[in-house]
PDB file of C-alpha atoms in Angstrom:
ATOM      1  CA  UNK Z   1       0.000   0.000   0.000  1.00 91.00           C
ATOM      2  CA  UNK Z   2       1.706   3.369  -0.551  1.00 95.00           C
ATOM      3  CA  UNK Z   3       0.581   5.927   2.027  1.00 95.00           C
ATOM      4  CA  UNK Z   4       1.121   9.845   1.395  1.00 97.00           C
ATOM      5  CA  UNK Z   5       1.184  11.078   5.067  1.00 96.00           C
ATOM      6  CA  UNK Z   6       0.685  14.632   5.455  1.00 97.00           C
ATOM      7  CA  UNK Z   7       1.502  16.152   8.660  1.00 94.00           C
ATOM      8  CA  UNK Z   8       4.008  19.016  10.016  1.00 92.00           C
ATOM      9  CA  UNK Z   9       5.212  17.217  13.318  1.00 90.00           C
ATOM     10  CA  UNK Z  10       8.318  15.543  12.844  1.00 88.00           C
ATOM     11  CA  UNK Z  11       7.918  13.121  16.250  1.00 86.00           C
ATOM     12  CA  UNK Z  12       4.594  12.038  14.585  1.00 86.00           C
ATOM     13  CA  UNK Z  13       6.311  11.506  11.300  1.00 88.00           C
ATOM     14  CA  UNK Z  14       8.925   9.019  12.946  1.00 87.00           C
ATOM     15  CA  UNK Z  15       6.172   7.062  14.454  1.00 86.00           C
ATOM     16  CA  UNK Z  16       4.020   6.567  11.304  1.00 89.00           C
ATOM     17  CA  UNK Z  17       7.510   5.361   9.526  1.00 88.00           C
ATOM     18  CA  UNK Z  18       8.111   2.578  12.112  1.00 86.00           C
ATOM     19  CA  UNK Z  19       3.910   1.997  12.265  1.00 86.00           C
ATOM     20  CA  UNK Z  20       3.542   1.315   8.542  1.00 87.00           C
ATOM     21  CA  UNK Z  21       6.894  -0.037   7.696  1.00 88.00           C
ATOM     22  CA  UNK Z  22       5.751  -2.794   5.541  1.00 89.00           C
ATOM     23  CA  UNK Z  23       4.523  -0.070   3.414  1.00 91.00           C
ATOM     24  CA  UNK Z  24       5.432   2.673   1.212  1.00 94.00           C
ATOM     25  CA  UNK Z  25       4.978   6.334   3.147  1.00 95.00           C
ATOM     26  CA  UNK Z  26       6.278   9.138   1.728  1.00 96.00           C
ATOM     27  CA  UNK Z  27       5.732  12.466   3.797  1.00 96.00           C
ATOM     28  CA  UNK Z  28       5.132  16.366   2.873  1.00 97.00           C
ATOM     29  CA  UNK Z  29       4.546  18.518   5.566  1.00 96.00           C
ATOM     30  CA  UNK Z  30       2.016  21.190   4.402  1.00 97.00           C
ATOM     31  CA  UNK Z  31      -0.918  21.259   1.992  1.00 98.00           C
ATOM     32  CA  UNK Z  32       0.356  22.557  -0.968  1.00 97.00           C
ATOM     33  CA  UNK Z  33       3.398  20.396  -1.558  1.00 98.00           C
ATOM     34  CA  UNK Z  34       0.370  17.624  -1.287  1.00 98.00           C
ATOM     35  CA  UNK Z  35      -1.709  18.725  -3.485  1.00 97.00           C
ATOM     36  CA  UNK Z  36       1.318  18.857  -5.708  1.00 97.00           C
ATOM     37  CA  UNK Z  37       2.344  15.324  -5.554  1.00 97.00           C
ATOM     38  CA  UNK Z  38      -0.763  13.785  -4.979  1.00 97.00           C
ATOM     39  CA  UNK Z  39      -1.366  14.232  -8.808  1.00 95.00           C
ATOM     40  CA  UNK Z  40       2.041  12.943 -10.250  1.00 95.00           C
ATOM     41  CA  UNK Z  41       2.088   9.489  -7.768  1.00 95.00           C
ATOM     42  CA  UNK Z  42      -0.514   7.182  -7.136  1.00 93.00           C
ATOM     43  CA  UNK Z  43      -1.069   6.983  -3.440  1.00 95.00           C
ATOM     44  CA  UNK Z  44      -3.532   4.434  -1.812  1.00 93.00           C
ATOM     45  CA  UNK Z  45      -4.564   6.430   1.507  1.00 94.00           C
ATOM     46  CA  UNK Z  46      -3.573   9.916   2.628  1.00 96.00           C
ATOM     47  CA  UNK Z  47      -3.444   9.775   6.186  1.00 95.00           C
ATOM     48  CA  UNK Z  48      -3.396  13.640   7.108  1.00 95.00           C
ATOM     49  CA  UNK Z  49      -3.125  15.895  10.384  1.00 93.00           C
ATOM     50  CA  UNK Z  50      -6.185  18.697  10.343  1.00 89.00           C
ATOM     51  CA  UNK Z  51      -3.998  21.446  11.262  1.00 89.00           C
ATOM     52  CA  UNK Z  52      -0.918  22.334   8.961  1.00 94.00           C
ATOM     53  CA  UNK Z  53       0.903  25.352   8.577  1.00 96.00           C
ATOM     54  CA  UNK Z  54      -0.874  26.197   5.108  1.00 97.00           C
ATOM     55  CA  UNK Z  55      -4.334  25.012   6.235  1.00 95.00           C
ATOM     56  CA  UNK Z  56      -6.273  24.318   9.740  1.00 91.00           C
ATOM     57  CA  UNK Z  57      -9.622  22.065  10.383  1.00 89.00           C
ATOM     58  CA  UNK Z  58     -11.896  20.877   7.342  1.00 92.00           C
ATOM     59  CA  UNK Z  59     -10.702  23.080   5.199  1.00 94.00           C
ATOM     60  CA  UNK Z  60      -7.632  20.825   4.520  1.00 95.00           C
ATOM     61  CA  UNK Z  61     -10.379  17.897   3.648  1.00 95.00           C
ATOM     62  CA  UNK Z  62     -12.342  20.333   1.573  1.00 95.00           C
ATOM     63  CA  UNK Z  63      -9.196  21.014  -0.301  1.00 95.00           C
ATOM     64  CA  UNK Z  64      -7.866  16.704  -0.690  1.00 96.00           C
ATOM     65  CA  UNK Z  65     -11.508  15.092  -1.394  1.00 94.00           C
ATOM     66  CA  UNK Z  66     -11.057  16.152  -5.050  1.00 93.00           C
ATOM     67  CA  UNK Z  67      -7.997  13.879  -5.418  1.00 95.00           C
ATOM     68  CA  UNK Z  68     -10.633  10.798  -5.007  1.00 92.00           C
ATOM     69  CA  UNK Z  69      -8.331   9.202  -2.776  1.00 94.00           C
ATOM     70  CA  UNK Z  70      -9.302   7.669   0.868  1.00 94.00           C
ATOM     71  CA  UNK Z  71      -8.692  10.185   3.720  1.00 95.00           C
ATOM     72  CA  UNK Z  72      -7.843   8.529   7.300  1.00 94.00           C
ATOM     73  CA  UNK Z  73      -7.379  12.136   9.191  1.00 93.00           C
ATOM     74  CA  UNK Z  74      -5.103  11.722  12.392  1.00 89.00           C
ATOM     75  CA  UNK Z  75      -5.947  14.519  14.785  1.00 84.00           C
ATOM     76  CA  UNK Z  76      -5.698  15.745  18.348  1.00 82.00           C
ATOM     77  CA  UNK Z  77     -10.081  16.169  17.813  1.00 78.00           C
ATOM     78  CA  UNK Z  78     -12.719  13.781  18.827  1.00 76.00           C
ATOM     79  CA  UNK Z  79     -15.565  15.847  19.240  1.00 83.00           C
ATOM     80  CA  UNK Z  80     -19.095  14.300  18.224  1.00 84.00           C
ATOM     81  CA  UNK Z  81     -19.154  17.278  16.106  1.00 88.00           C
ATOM     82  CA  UNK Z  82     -15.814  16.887  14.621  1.00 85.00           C
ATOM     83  CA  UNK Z  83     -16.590  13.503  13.527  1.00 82.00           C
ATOM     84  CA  UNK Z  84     -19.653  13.496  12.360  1.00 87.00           C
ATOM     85  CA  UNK Z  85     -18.519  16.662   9.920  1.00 91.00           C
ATOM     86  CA  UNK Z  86     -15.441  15.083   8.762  1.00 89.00           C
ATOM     87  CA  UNK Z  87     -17.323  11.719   7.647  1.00 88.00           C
ATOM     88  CA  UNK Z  88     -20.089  14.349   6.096  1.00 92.00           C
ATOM     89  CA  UNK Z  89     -17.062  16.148   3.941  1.00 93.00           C
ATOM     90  CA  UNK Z  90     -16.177  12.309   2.983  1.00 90.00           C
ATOM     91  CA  UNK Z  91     -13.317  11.100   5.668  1.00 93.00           C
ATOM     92  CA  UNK Z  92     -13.355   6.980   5.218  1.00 92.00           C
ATOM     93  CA  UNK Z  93     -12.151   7.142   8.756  1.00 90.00           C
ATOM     94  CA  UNK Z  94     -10.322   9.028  11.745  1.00 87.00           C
ATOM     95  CA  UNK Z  95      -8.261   8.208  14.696  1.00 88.00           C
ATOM     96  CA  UNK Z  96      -7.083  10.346  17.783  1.00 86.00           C
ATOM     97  CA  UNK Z  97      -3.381  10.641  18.053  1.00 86.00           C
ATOM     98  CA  UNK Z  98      -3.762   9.649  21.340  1.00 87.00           C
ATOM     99  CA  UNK Z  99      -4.813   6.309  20.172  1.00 86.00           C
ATOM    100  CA  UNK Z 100      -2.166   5.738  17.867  1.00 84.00           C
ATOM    101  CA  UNK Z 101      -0.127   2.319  18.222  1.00 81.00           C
ATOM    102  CA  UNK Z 102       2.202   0.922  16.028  1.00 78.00           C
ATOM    103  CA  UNK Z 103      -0.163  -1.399  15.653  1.00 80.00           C
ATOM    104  CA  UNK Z 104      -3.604  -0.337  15.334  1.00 85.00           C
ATOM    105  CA  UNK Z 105      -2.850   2.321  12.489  1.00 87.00           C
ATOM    106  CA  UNK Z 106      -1.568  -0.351  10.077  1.00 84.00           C
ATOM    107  CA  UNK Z 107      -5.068  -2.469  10.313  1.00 85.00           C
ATOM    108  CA  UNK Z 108      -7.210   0.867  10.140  1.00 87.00           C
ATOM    109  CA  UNK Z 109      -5.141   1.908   6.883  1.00 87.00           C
ATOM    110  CA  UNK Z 110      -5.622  -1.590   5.696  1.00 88.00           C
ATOM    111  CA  UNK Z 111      -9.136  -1.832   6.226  1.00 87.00           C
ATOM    112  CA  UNK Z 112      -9.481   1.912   4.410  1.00 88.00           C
ATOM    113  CA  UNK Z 113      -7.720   0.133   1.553  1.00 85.00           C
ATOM    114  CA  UNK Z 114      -9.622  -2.498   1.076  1.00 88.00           C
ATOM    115  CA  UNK Z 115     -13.070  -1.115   1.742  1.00 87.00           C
ATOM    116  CA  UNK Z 116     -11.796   1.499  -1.605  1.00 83.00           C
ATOM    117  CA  UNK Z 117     -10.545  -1.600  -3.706  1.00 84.00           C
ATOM    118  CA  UNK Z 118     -13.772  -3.252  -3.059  1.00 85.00           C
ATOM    119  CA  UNK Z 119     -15.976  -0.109  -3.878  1.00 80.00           C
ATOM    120  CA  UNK Z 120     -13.624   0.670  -7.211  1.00 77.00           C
ATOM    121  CA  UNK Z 121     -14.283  -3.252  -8.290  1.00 76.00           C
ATOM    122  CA  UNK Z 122     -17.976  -2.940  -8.079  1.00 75.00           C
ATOM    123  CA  UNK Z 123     -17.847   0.376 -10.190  1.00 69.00           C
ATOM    124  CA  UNK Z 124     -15.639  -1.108 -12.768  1.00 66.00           C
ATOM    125  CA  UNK Z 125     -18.376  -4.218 -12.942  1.00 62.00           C
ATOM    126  CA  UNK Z 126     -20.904  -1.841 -12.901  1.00 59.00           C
ATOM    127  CA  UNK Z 127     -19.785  -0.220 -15.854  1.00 61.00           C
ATOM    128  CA  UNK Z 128     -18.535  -2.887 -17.435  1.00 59.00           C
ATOM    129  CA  UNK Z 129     -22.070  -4.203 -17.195  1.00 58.00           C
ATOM    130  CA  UNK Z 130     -23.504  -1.100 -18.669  1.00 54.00           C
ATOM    131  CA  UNK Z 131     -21.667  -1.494 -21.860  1.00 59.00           C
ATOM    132  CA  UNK Z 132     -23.670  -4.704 -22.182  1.00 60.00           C
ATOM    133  CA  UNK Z 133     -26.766  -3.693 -21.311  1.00 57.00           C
ATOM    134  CA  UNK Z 134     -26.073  -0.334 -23.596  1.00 54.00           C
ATOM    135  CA  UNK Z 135     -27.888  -1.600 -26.626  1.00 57.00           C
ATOM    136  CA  UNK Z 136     -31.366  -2.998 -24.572  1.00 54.00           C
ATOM    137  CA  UNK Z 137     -31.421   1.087 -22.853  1.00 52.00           C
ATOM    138  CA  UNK Z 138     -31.446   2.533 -26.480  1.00 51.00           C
ATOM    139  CA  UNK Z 139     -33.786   0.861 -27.380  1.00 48.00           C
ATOM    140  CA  UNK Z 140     -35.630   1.425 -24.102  1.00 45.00           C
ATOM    141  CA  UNK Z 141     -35.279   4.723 -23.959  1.00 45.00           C
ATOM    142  CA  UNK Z 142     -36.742   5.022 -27.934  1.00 45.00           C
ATOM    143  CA  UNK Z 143     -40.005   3.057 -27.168  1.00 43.00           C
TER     144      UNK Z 143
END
């Protein structure tokens, strides 16, 4: 799985890169130099920190939802509120950084993987099952 982790605190950095080492991470610190790479690599999950120096709260998941990639935001928040606005703006999940183990995060990012592969396989059938049926709607639509 290759993770783009964006986040400004270099303690939290070194803890992700022993968490997820049988993965590929790479790390940018603010916004902008995100939004940069996310379009020239593919990335799997962005796991990103709410408050950067170029961005702070849901604006940073207003601005990374466009990508189409799965967001897993790590934050210092765990309002009722908080969550229920970040899953509203699209978040597949979120985890305190409090809770953070070098354990847990690898199975969350895993599960946000999988949950995207499985909903990208069932639009590619879908479609793929339109082009079939694309002949029958024609005509369909006509009568």
């Amino acid at each position: 799985m290759k993770i783009l982790h964006i986040e400004d605190e270099e303690d939290l950095v070194s803890l992700i890169r022993i968490s997820c080492h049988d993965h590929s991470v790479s790390t940018v610190g603010t916004l902008s130099q995100a939004k940069e790479l996310i379009p020239q690599e593919h990335f799997d999950v962005l796991l990103v920190d709410l408050n950067l120096p170029d961005s702070m709260g849901m604006n940073t998941i207003r601005e990374l939802k466009g990508f189409g990639v799965p967001i897993m935001v790590l934050t210092g928040l765990t309002s009722v509120d908080f969550v229920q606005e970040a899953v509203a703006l699209g978040v597949s999940d979120y985890m305190a950084k409090k809770d953070l183990t070098k354990t847990n995060l690898p199975l969350r990012l895993q599960f946000i993987y999988e949950k995207a592969m499985k909903k990208a396989r069932k639009s590619f059938l879908a479609f793929s099952r339109f082009d079939e049926l694309k002949p029958y709607l024609s005509c369909a639509i006509l009568a």
